[in-house]
Amino acid sequence: MPPVLVLVGAPGAGKTTVGRIVADSLGLTFQDTDATIEDETGTSISDIFFDLGEEHFRQLERAAVRRALDDRDGVLALGGGAVLDEGTRTLLTGHRVVFLDVGIAHAAKRVGLSRDRPLLLGNPRAELNRLLRDRRPLYEQVASVTVATDGRPPEEVAGEVLLAAGWT
């Protein structure tokens, strides 16, 4: 059975936190594809990026998303860059996808200077701004619903996700 809900958005949007709250509210399981990749490889996302390169990571991500969409029920959160893959965007067709929209100021506060986010090394704020600008149209393309997260606690965002998805 496919997931009942898929969350997409930039780093710092709250996909994992909100996804867990939504899953708990519905009595469902939660899966984060980044965590799945780390569990399956025994390696952190950062180490995969640095040791094997972004393309290798994107291949692992593509496979993890495909498996999760095919046979995982519950709530699914995709890594921030999963929508870069055209095949993944196609796979999301027909799924209930929620774009958690976060602005640069709030994303930067949430992400900080995290070394665990390899695409944000160097100048994290500038890189995050670039990611948001470049990926926003892709998030909007796959989403059936957009929920703003700026300045809102995760419980409030989760409540809006549930409402927008028709569960309350």
Short mmCIF file of N, CA and C in Angstrom, two decimals:
data_model
loop_
_atom_site.label_atom_id
_atom_site.label_comp_id
_atom_site.label_asym_id
_atom_site.label_seq_id
_atom_site.Cartn_x
_atom_site.Cartn_y
_atom_site.Cartn_z
N MET A 1 0.85 -1.18 0.00
CA MET A 1 0.00 0.00 0.00
C MET A 1 0.89 1.24 0.00
N PRO A 2 0.61 2.21 -0.86
CA PRO A 2 1.47 3.40 -0.92
C PRO A 2 1.24 4.32 0.28
N PRO A 3 2.14 5.26 0.49
CA PRO A 3 1.97 6.22 1.59
C PRO A 3 0.67 7.01 1.42
N VAL A 4 0.07 7.38 2.54
CA VAL A 4 -1.14 8.20 2.48
C VAL A 4 -0.79 9.66 2.27
N LEU A 5 0.47 10.01 2.53
CA LEU A 5 0.91 11.40 2.44
C LEU A 5 2.41 11.44 2.23
N VAL A 6 2.86 12.31 1.34
CA VAL A 6 4.28 12.52 1.08
C VAL A 6 4.59 13.98 1.33
N LEU A 7 5.62 14.24 2.13
CA LEU A 7 6.04 15.61 2.42
C LEU A 7 7.30 15.94 1.64
N VAL A 8 7.31 17.11 1.00
CA VAL A 8 8.48 17.61 0.30
C VAL A 8 8.75 19.02 0.77
N GLY A 9 9.98 19.46 0.59
CA GLY A 9 10.36 20.82 0.96
C GLY A 9 11.85 20.93 1.16
N ALA A 10 12.29 22.13 1.32
CA ALA A 10 13.71 22.43 1.45
C ALA A 10 14.24 21.99 2.81
N PRO A 11 15.56 21.92 2.96
CA PRO A 11 16.14 21.69 4.28
C PRO A 11 15.63 22.75 5.26
N GLY A 12 15.24 22.31 6.43
CA GLY A 12 14.75 23.24 7.44
C GLY A 12 13.26 23.50 7.37
N ALA A 13 12.56 22.87 6.43
CA ALA A 13 11.10 23.08 6.31
C ALA A 13 10.34 22.37 7.41
N GLY A 14 10.92 21.33 7.99
CA GLY A 14 10.25 20.60 9.07
C GLY A 14 9.62 19.29 8.62
N LYS A 15 10.08 18.74 7.52
CA LYS A 15 9.46 17.53 6.96
C LYS A 15 9.48 16.38 7.96
N THR A 16 10.60 16.15 8.60
CA THR A 16 10.70 15.02 9.54
C THR A 16 9.88 15.28 10.80
N THR A 17 10.02 16.44 11.37
CA THR A 17 9.28 16.75 12.60
C THR A 17 7.79 16.74 12.36
N VAL A 18 7.34 17.44 11.34
CA VAL A 18 5.91 17.50 11.02
C VAL A 18 5.40 16.12 10.60
N GLY A 19 6.20 15.42 9.81
CA GLY A 19 5.81 14.09 9.36
C GLY A 19 5.56 13.13 10.51
N ARG A 20 6.41 13.17 11.51
CA ARG A 20 6.22 12.31 12.69
C ARG A 20 4.93 12.67 13.43
N ILE A 21 4.67 13.95 13.57
CA ILE A 21 3.46 14.39 14.27
C ILE A 21 2.22 13.94 13.49
N VAL A 22 2.22 14.14 12.18
CA VAL A 22 1.09 13.73 11.35
C VAL A 22 0.89 12.22 11.43
N ALA A 23 1.97 11.46 11.31
CA ALA A 23 1.87 10.00 11.38
C ALA A 23 1.31 9.56 12.73
N ASP A 24 1.81 10.13 13.80
CA ASP A 24 1.31 9.79 15.14
C ASP A 24 -0.17 10.12 15.26
N SER A 25 -0.57 11.27 14.74
CA SER A 25 -1.98 11.69 14.81
C SER A 25 -2.89 10.71 14.08
N LEU A 26 -2.39 10.10 13.03
CA LEU A 26 -3.19 9.18 12.22
C LEU A 26 -2.99 7.72 12.61
N GLY A 27 -2.08 7.48 13.58
CA GLY A 27 -1.78 6.11 13.98
C GLY A 27 -1.06 5.33 12.90
N LEU A 28 -0.22 6.03 12.14
CA LEU A 28 0.50 5.42 11.02
C LEU A 28 2.01 5.44 11.26
N THR A 29 2.73 4.73 10.43
CA THR A 29 4.18 4.75 10.49
C THR A 29 4.71 6.00 9.78
N PHE A 30 5.95 6.32 10.07
CA PHE A 30 6.62 7.44 9.43
C PHE A 30 7.93 6.95 8.86
N GLN A 31 8.26 7.41 7.67
CA GLN A 31 9.54 7.09 7.05
C GLN A 31 10.14 8.34 6.44
N ASP A 32 11.44 8.51 6.63
CA ASP A 32 12.21 9.59 6.03
C ASP A 32 13.23 8.93 5.12
N THR A 33 13.21 9.26 3.83
CA THR A 33 14.10 8.57 2.89
C THR A 33 15.57 8.81 3.20
N ASP A 34 15.92 9.97 3.73
CA ASP A 34 17.32 10.19 4.10
C ASP A 34 17.74 9.22 5.21
N ALA A 35 16.89 9.03 6.20
CA ALA A 35 17.18 8.09 7.29
C ALA A 35 17.26 6.66 6.76
N THR A 36 16.39 6.34 5.81
CA THR A 36 16.43 5.01 5.21
C THR A 36 17.76 4.76 4.52
N ILE A 37 18.23 5.74 3.77
CA ILE A 37 19.52 5.60 3.07
C ILE A 37 20.64 5.42 4.08
N GLU A 38 20.64 6.20 5.14
CA GLU A 38 21.68 6.06 6.16
C GLU A 38 21.63 4.69 6.81
N ASP A 39 20.42 4.20 7.12
CA ASP A 39 20.28 2.87 7.72
C ASP A 39 20.77 1.77 6.78
N GLU A 40 20.40 1.88 5.51
CA GLU A 40 20.76 0.84 4.54
C GLU A 40 22.24 0.82 4.23
N THR A 41 22.88 1.98 4.22
CA THR A 41 24.29 2.04 3.86
C THR A 41 25.22 2.01 5.08
N GLY A 42 24.67 2.31 6.25
CA GLY A 42 25.50 2.40 7.44
C GLY A 42 26.41 3.61 7.41
N THR A 43 26.04 4.59 6.58
CA THR A 43 26.86 5.78 6.37
C THR A 43 25.98 7.02 6.41
N SER A 44 26.52 8.12 6.90
CA SER A 44 25.75 9.36 6.93
C SER A 44 25.62 9.93 5.52
N ILE A 45 24.60 10.74 5.33
CA ILE A 45 24.41 11.42 4.04
C ILE A 45 25.64 12.25 3.71
N SER A 46 26.18 12.95 4.70
CA SER A 46 27.38 13.77 4.48
C SER A 46 28.54 12.93 3.97
N ASP A 47 28.75 11.78 4.59
CA ASP A 47 29.86 10.93 4.17
C ASP A 47 29.64 10.39 2.76
N ILE A 48 28.41 10.05 2.43
CA ILE A 48 28.12 9.58 1.07
C ILE A 48 28.46 10.69 0.06
N PHE A 49 28.03 11.92 0.36
CA PHE A 49 28.32 13.05 -0.53
C PHE A 49 29.83 13.24 -0.70
N PHE A 50 30.54 13.25 0.43
CA PHE A 50 31.98 13.55 0.37
C PHE A 50 32.79 12.40 -0.20
N ASP A 51 32.44 11.17 0.15
CA ASP A 51 33.24 10.02 -0.27
C ASP A 51 32.87 9.50 -1.66
N LEU A 52 31.59 9.56 -1.99
CA LEU A 52 31.13 8.94 -3.24
C LEU A 52 30.52 9.93 -4.23
N GLY A 53 30.22 11.13 -3.77
CA GLY A 53 29.71 12.16 -4.66
C GLY A 53 28.19 12.28 -4.65
N GLU A 54 27.75 13.46 -5.10
CA GLU A 54 26.31 13.73 -5.10
C GLU A 54 25.56 12.80 -6.04
N GLU A 55 26.11 12.49 -7.20
CA GLU A 55 25.40 11.62 -8.15
C GLU A 55 25.15 10.24 -7.56
N HIS A 56 26.13 9.71 -6.84
CA HIS A 56 25.94 8.40 -6.19
C HIS A 56 24.81 8.50 -5.15
N PHE A 57 24.84 9.58 -4.37
CA PHE A 57 23.76 9.76 -3.39
C PHE A 57 22.41 9.85 -4.09
N ARG A 58 22.32 10.60 -5.18
CA ARG A 58 21.04 10.76 -5.88
C ARG A 58 20.54 9.41 -6.43
N GLN A 59 21.44 8.53 -6.83
CA GLN A 59 21.03 7.19 -7.25
C GLN A 59 20.43 6.41 -6.10
N LEU A 60 21.09 6.47 -4.94
CA LEU A 60 20.56 5.80 -3.74
C LEU A 60 19.20 6.40 -3.36
N GLU A 61 19.10 7.71 -3.45
CA GLU A 61 17.87 8.40 -3.09
C GLU A 61 16.73 8.00 -4.03
N ARG A 62 17.01 7.99 -5.32
CA ARG A 62 16.01 7.61 -6.32
C ARG A 62 15.45 6.22 -6.02
N ALA A 63 16.33 5.28 -5.71
CA ALA A 63 15.90 3.91 -5.41
C ALA A 63 15.10 3.86 -4.11
N ALA A 64 15.53 4.60 -3.10
CA ALA A 64 14.81 4.61 -1.82
C ALA A 64 13.42 5.21 -1.97
N VAL A 65 13.30 6.27 -2.75
CA VAL A 65 11.99 6.90 -2.97
C VAL A 65 11.07 5.94 -3.73
N ARG A 66 11.60 5.30 -4.75
CA ARG A 66 10.80 4.36 -5.54
C ARG A 66 10.24 3.24 -4.65
N ARG A 67 11.12 2.65 -3.84
CA ARG A 67 10.67 1.56 -2.94
C ARG A 67 9.62 2.06 -1.95
N ALA A 68 9.87 3.24 -1.39
CA ALA A 68 8.94 3.78 -0.39
C ALA A 68 7.58 4.09 -1.01
N LEU A 69 7.57 4.60 -2.22
CA LEU A 69 6.29 4.92 -2.87
C LEU A 69 5.56 3.66 -3.31
N ASP A 70 6.30 2.60 -3.58
CA ASP A 70 5.68 1.35 -4.03
C ASP A 70 5.10 0.52 -2.90
N ASP A 71 5.79 0.49 -1.77
CA ASP A 71 5.34 -0.49 -0.78
C ASP A 71 5.43 -0.06 0.67
N ARG A 72 5.40 1.22 0.94
CA ARG A 72 5.39 1.68 2.32
C ARG A 72 4.14 2.50 2.57
N ASP A 73 3.35 2.07 3.53
CA ASP A 73 2.19 2.88 3.87
C ASP A 73 2.63 3.94 4.88
N GLY A 74 1.69 4.71 5.37
CA GLY A 74 2.02 5.72 6.36
C GLY A 74 2.34 7.06 5.74
N VAL A 75 3.19 7.80 6.44
CA VAL A 75 3.60 9.14 6.03
C VAL A 75 5.06 9.08 5.62
N LEU A 76 5.38 9.69 4.50
CA LEU A 76 6.73 9.65 3.94
C LEU A 76 7.27 11.05 3.76
N ALA A 77 8.50 11.28 4.23
CA ALA A 77 9.20 12.55 3.98
C ALA A 77 10.36 12.29 3.05
N LEU A 78 10.44 13.07 1.98
CA LEU A 78 11.54 12.95 1.03
C LEU A 78 12.64 13.93 1.38
N GLY A 79 13.87 13.56 1.04
CA GLY A 79 14.98 14.49 1.19
C GLY A 79 14.73 15.72 0.34
N GLY A 80 15.30 16.83 0.74
CA GLY A 80 15.04 18.10 0.07
C GLY A 80 15.35 18.11 -1.41
N GLY A 81 16.31 17.30 -1.86
CA GLY A 81 16.68 17.30 -3.26
C GLY A 81 16.05 16.20 -4.09
N ALA A 82 15.20 15.39 -3.50
CA ALA A 82 14.60 14.26 -4.23
C ALA A 82 13.83 14.73 -5.47
N VAL A 83 13.23 15.92 -5.38
CA VAL A 83 12.43 16.41 -6.51
C VAL A 83 13.28 16.84 -7.71
N LEU A 84 14.59 16.87 -7.55
CA LEU A 84 15.46 17.22 -8.66
C LEU A 84 15.42 16.16 -9.76
N ASP A 85 15.10 14.94 -9.38
CA ASP A 85 15.06 13.84 -10.33
C ASP A 85 13.70 13.80 -11.03
N GLU A 86 13.72 13.90 -12.34
CA GLU A 86 12.48 13.90 -13.11
C GLU A 86 11.69 12.61 -12.90
N GLY A 87 12.38 11.49 -12.81
CA GLY A 87 11.71 10.22 -12.56
C GLY A 87 10.98 10.20 -11.23
N THR A 88 11.59 10.79 -10.21
CA THR A 88 10.94 10.87 -8.90
C THR A 88 9.71 11.76 -8.98
N ARG A 89 9.83 12.88 -9.69
CA ARG A 89 8.66 13.76 -9.83
C ARG A 89 7.52 13.01 -10.52
N THR A 90 7.84 12.21 -11.51
CA THR A 90 6.81 11.42 -12.19
C THR A 90 6.20 10.40 -11.24
N LEU A 91 7.04 9.76 -10.43
CA LEU A 91 6.53 8.77 -9.47
C LEU A 91 5.55 9.39 -8.47
N LEU A 92 5.72 10.67 -8.18
CA LEU A 92 4.85 11.34 -7.21
C LEU A 92 3.45 11.63 -7.76
N THR A 93 3.28 11.52 -9.07
CA THR A 93 1.98 11.74 -9.68
C THR A 93 0.96 10.77 -9.08
N GLY A 94 -0.16 11.32 -8.67
CA GLY A 94 -1.21 10.49 -8.09
C GLY A 94 -1.11 10.31 -6.59
N HIS A 95 -0.01 10.75 -5.99
CA HIS A 95 0.13 10.68 -4.53
C HIS A 95 -0.30 12.01 -3.91
N ARG A 96 -0.73 11.96 -2.67
CA ARG A 96 -1.07 13.18 -1.94
C ARG A 96 0.26 13.76 -1.44
N VAL A 97 0.69 14.85 -2.06
CA VAL A 97 1.99 15.46 -1.76
C VAL A 97 1.76 16.84 -1.16
N VAL A 98 2.40 17.08 -0.02
CA VAL A 98 2.32 18.38 0.65
C VAL A 98 3.69 19.02 0.61
N PHE A 99 3.75 20.23 0.09
CA PHE A 99 4.97 21.03 0.06
C PHE A 99 4.99 21.88 1.32
N LEU A 100 5.95 21.63 2.20
CA LEU A 100 6.15 22.46 3.38
C LEU A 100 7.06 23.61 2.96
N ASP A 101 6.47 24.77 2.83
CA ASP A 101 7.15 25.94 2.29
C ASP A 101 7.79 26.73 3.43
N VAL A 102 9.09 26.95 3.33
CA VAL A 102 9.82 27.69 4.34
C VAL A 102 10.61 28.80 3.66
N GLY A 103 10.63 29.97 4.28
CA GLY A 103 11.42 31.08 3.76
C GLY A 103 12.86 30.99 4.21
N ILE A 104 13.71 31.75 3.56
CA ILE A 104 15.15 31.69 3.82
C ILE A 104 15.49 32.00 5.27
N ALA A 105 14.88 33.00 5.86
CA ALA A 105 15.23 33.37 7.24
C ALA A 105 14.93 32.24 8.21
N HIS A 106 13.78 31.62 8.07
CA HIS A 106 13.40 30.54 8.98
C HIS A 106 14.20 29.27 8.70
N ALA A 107 14.43 28.98 7.43
CA ALA A 107 15.22 27.79 7.09
C ALA A 107 16.63 27.93 7.62
N ALA A 108 17.22 29.11 7.48
CA ALA A 108 18.59 29.33 7.96
C ALA A 108 18.67 29.14 9.47
N LYS A 109 17.67 29.62 10.20
CA LYS A 109 17.65 29.44 11.66
C LYS A 109 17.56 27.96 12.03
N ARG A 110 16.71 27.23 11.32
CA ARG A 110 16.49 25.82 11.64
C ARG A 110 17.68 24.95 11.25
N VAL A 111 18.30 25.26 10.13
CA VAL A 111 19.40 24.44 9.63
C VAL A 111 20.71 24.85 10.29
N GLY A 112 20.89 26.13 10.55
CA GLY A 112 22.11 26.61 11.16
C GLY A 112 23.31 26.35 10.28
N LEU A 113 24.43 26.08 10.89
CA LEU A 113 25.66 25.82 10.16
C LEU A 113 25.96 24.32 10.18
N SER A 114 24.95 23.53 10.01
CA SER A 114 25.04 22.08 10.15
C SER A 114 26.01 21.45 9.16
N ARG A 115 26.98 20.73 9.69
CA ARG A 115 27.91 20.00 8.83
C ARG A 115 27.24 18.76 8.24
N ASP A 116 26.06 18.41 8.76
CA ASP A 116 25.33 17.24 8.28
C ASP A 116 24.54 17.55 7.01
N ARG A 117 24.63 18.74 6.49
CA ARG A 117 23.94 19.12 5.26
C ARG A 117 25.00 19.55 4.25
N PRO A 118 25.52 18.58 3.51
CA PRO A 118 26.68 18.86 2.66
C PRO A 118 26.47 19.92 1.59
N LEU A 119 25.26 20.09 1.11
CA LEU A 119 25.04 21.10 0.08
C LEU A 119 25.03 22.51 0.65
N LEU A 120 25.07 22.64 1.97
CA LEU A 120 25.02 23.96 2.58
C LEU A 120 26.38 24.39 3.15
N LEU A 121 27.41 23.64 2.86
CA LEU A 121 28.73 24.02 3.37
C LEU A 121 29.23 25.26 2.64
N GLY A 122 30.14 25.94 3.27
CA GLY A 122 30.65 27.19 2.70
C GLY A 122 29.86 28.34 3.27
N ASN A 123 28.97 28.90 2.48
CA ASN A 123 28.10 29.98 2.92
C ASN A 123 26.68 29.42 3.00
N PRO A 124 26.29 28.87 4.16
CA PRO A 124 25.00 28.19 4.26
C PRO A 124 23.80 29.05 3.85
N ARG A 125 23.81 30.31 4.22
CA ARG A 125 22.66 31.16 3.89
C ARG A 125 22.54 31.36 2.38
N ALA A 126 23.65 31.62 1.72
CA ALA A 126 23.63 31.81 0.26
C ALA A 126 23.24 30.51 -0.44
N GLU A 127 23.80 29.39 0.02
CA GLU A 127 23.47 28.10 -0.59
C GLU A 127 22.01 27.74 -0.37
N LEU A 128 21.51 27.99 0.82
CA LEU A 128 20.11 27.72 1.11
C LEU A 128 19.20 28.60 0.25
N ASN A 129 19.56 29.84 0.10
CA ASN A 129 18.79 30.75 -0.76
C ASN A 129 18.75 30.23 -2.20
N ARG A 130 19.89 29.76 -2.69
CA ARG A 130 19.96 29.20 -4.04
C ARG A 130 19.09 27.94 -4.16
N LEU A 131 19.19 27.06 -3.16
CA LEU A 131 18.38 25.83 -3.18
C LEU A 131 16.89 26.16 -3.19
N LEU A 132 16.50 27.09 -2.34
CA LEU A 132 15.07 27.47 -2.27
C LEU A 132 14.60 28.03 -3.61
N ARG A 133 15.40 28.90 -4.19
CA ARG A 133 15.03 29.52 -5.47
C ARG A 133 14.95 28.47 -6.59
N ASP A 134 15.93 27.59 -6.65
CA ASP A 134 15.99 26.60 -7.72
C ASP A 134 14.95 25.49 -7.58
N ARG A 135 14.67 25.09 -6.35
CA ARG A 135 13.79 23.94 -6.13
C ARG A 135 12.32 24.30 -5.96
N ARG A 136 12.02 25.53 -5.58
CA ARG A 136 10.62 25.90 -5.33
C ARG A 136 9.69 25.51 -6.48
N PRO A 137 10.03 25.78 -7.74
CA PRO A 137 9.12 25.38 -8.82
C PRO A 137 8.89 23.87 -8.88
N LEU A 138 9.90 23.10 -8.51
CA LEU A 138 9.76 21.64 -8.53
C LEU A 138 8.87 21.16 -7.38
N TYR A 139 9.03 21.77 -6.21
CA TYR A 139 8.15 21.42 -5.09
C TYR A 139 6.70 21.75 -5.46
N GLU A 140 6.51 22.92 -6.04
CA GLU A 140 5.16 23.34 -6.43
C GLU A 140 4.58 22.43 -7.51
N GLN A 141 5.43 21.96 -8.41
CA GLN A 141 4.99 21.07 -9.49
C GLN A 141 4.42 19.76 -8.95
N VAL A 142 5.05 19.18 -7.93
CA VAL A 142 4.61 17.87 -7.44
C VAL A 142 3.54 17.95 -6.36
N ALA A 143 3.38 19.12 -5.76
CA ALA A 143 2.49 19.24 -4.60
C ALA A 143 1.03 19.42 -4.99
N SER A 144 0.18 18.79 -4.21
CA SER A 144 -1.25 19.04 -4.34
C SER A 144 -1.68 20.09 -3.33
N VAL A 145 -0.86 20.30 -2.29
CA VAL A 145 -1.14 21.26 -1.24
C VAL A 145 0.17 21.91 -0.81
N THR A 146 0.14 23.20 -0.51
CA THR A 146 1.29 23.90 0.05
C THR A 146 0.91 24.43 1.42
N VAL A 147 1.79 24.19 2.40
CA VAL A 147 1.58 24.68 3.76
C VAL A 147 2.80 25.49 4.17
N ALA A 148 2.58 26.74 4.55
CA ALA A 148 3.67 27.61 5.01
C ALA A 148 4.07 27.23 6.43
N THR A 149 5.38 27.23 6.68
CA THR A 149 5.87 26.83 8.00
C THR A 149 6.52 27.96 8.78
N ASP A 150 6.78 29.09 8.13
CA ASP A 150 7.52 30.18 8.78
C ASP A 150 6.84 30.64 10.08
N GLY A 151 7.64 30.67 11.14
CA GLY A 151 7.19 31.22 12.42
C GLY A 151 6.10 30.42 13.09
N ARG A 152 5.91 29.19 12.70
CA ARG A 152 4.83 28.37 13.25
C ARG A 152 5.41 27.13 13.94
N PRO A 153 4.85 26.76 15.07
CA PRO A 153 5.32 25.52 15.72
C PRO A 153 4.92 24.30 14.90
N PRO A 154 5.70 23.23 14.99
CA PRO A 154 5.43 22.04 14.18
C PRO A 154 4.01 21.47 14.38
N GLU A 155 3.49 21.55 15.58
CA GLU A 155 2.15 21.02 15.85
C GLU A 155 1.09 21.78 15.07
N GLU A 156 1.27 23.08 14.94
CA GLU A 156 0.33 23.90 14.17
C GLU A 156 0.42 23.56 12.67
N VAL A 157 1.65 23.41 12.19
CA VAL A 157 1.85 23.05 10.79
C VAL A 157 1.23 21.67 10.52
N ALA A 158 1.47 20.72 11.43
CA ALA A 158 0.91 19.38 11.27
C ALA A 158 -0.62 19.43 11.24
N GLY A 159 -1.20 20.27 12.08
CA GLY A 159 -2.66 20.43 12.07
C GLY A 159 -3.16 20.94 10.74
N GLU A 160 -2.44 21.89 10.15
CA GLU A 160 -2.85 22.40 8.84
C GLU A 160 -2.66 21.34 7.75
N VAL A 161 -1.60 20.56 7.85
CA VAL A 161 -1.38 19.48 6.89
C VAL A 161 -2.55 18.49 6.96
N LEU A 162 -2.94 18.12 8.17
CA LEU A 162 -4.06 17.19 8.35
C LEU A 162 -5.35 17.78 7.79
N LEU A 163 -5.58 19.04 8.05
CA LEU A 163 -6.78 19.71 7.55
C LEU A 163 -6.77 19.79 6.02
N ALA A 164 -5.63 20.21 5.46
CA ALA A 164 -5.52 20.34 4.01
C ALA A 164 -5.66 19.00 3.30
N ALA A 165 -5.22 17.94 3.97
CA ALA A 165 -5.29 16.60 3.38
C ALA A 165 -6.64 15.93 3.64
N GLY A 166 -7.52 16.63 4.36
CA GLY A 166 -8.86 16.13 4.58
C GLY A 166 -9.04 15.16 5.73
N TRP A 167 -8.15 15.20 6.72
CA TRP A 167 -8.26 14.27 7.84
C TRP A 167 -8.85 14.88 9.11
N THR A 168 -9.20 16.13 9.09
CA THR A 168 -9.84 16.69 10.29
C THR A 168 -11.05 17.48 9.92
#
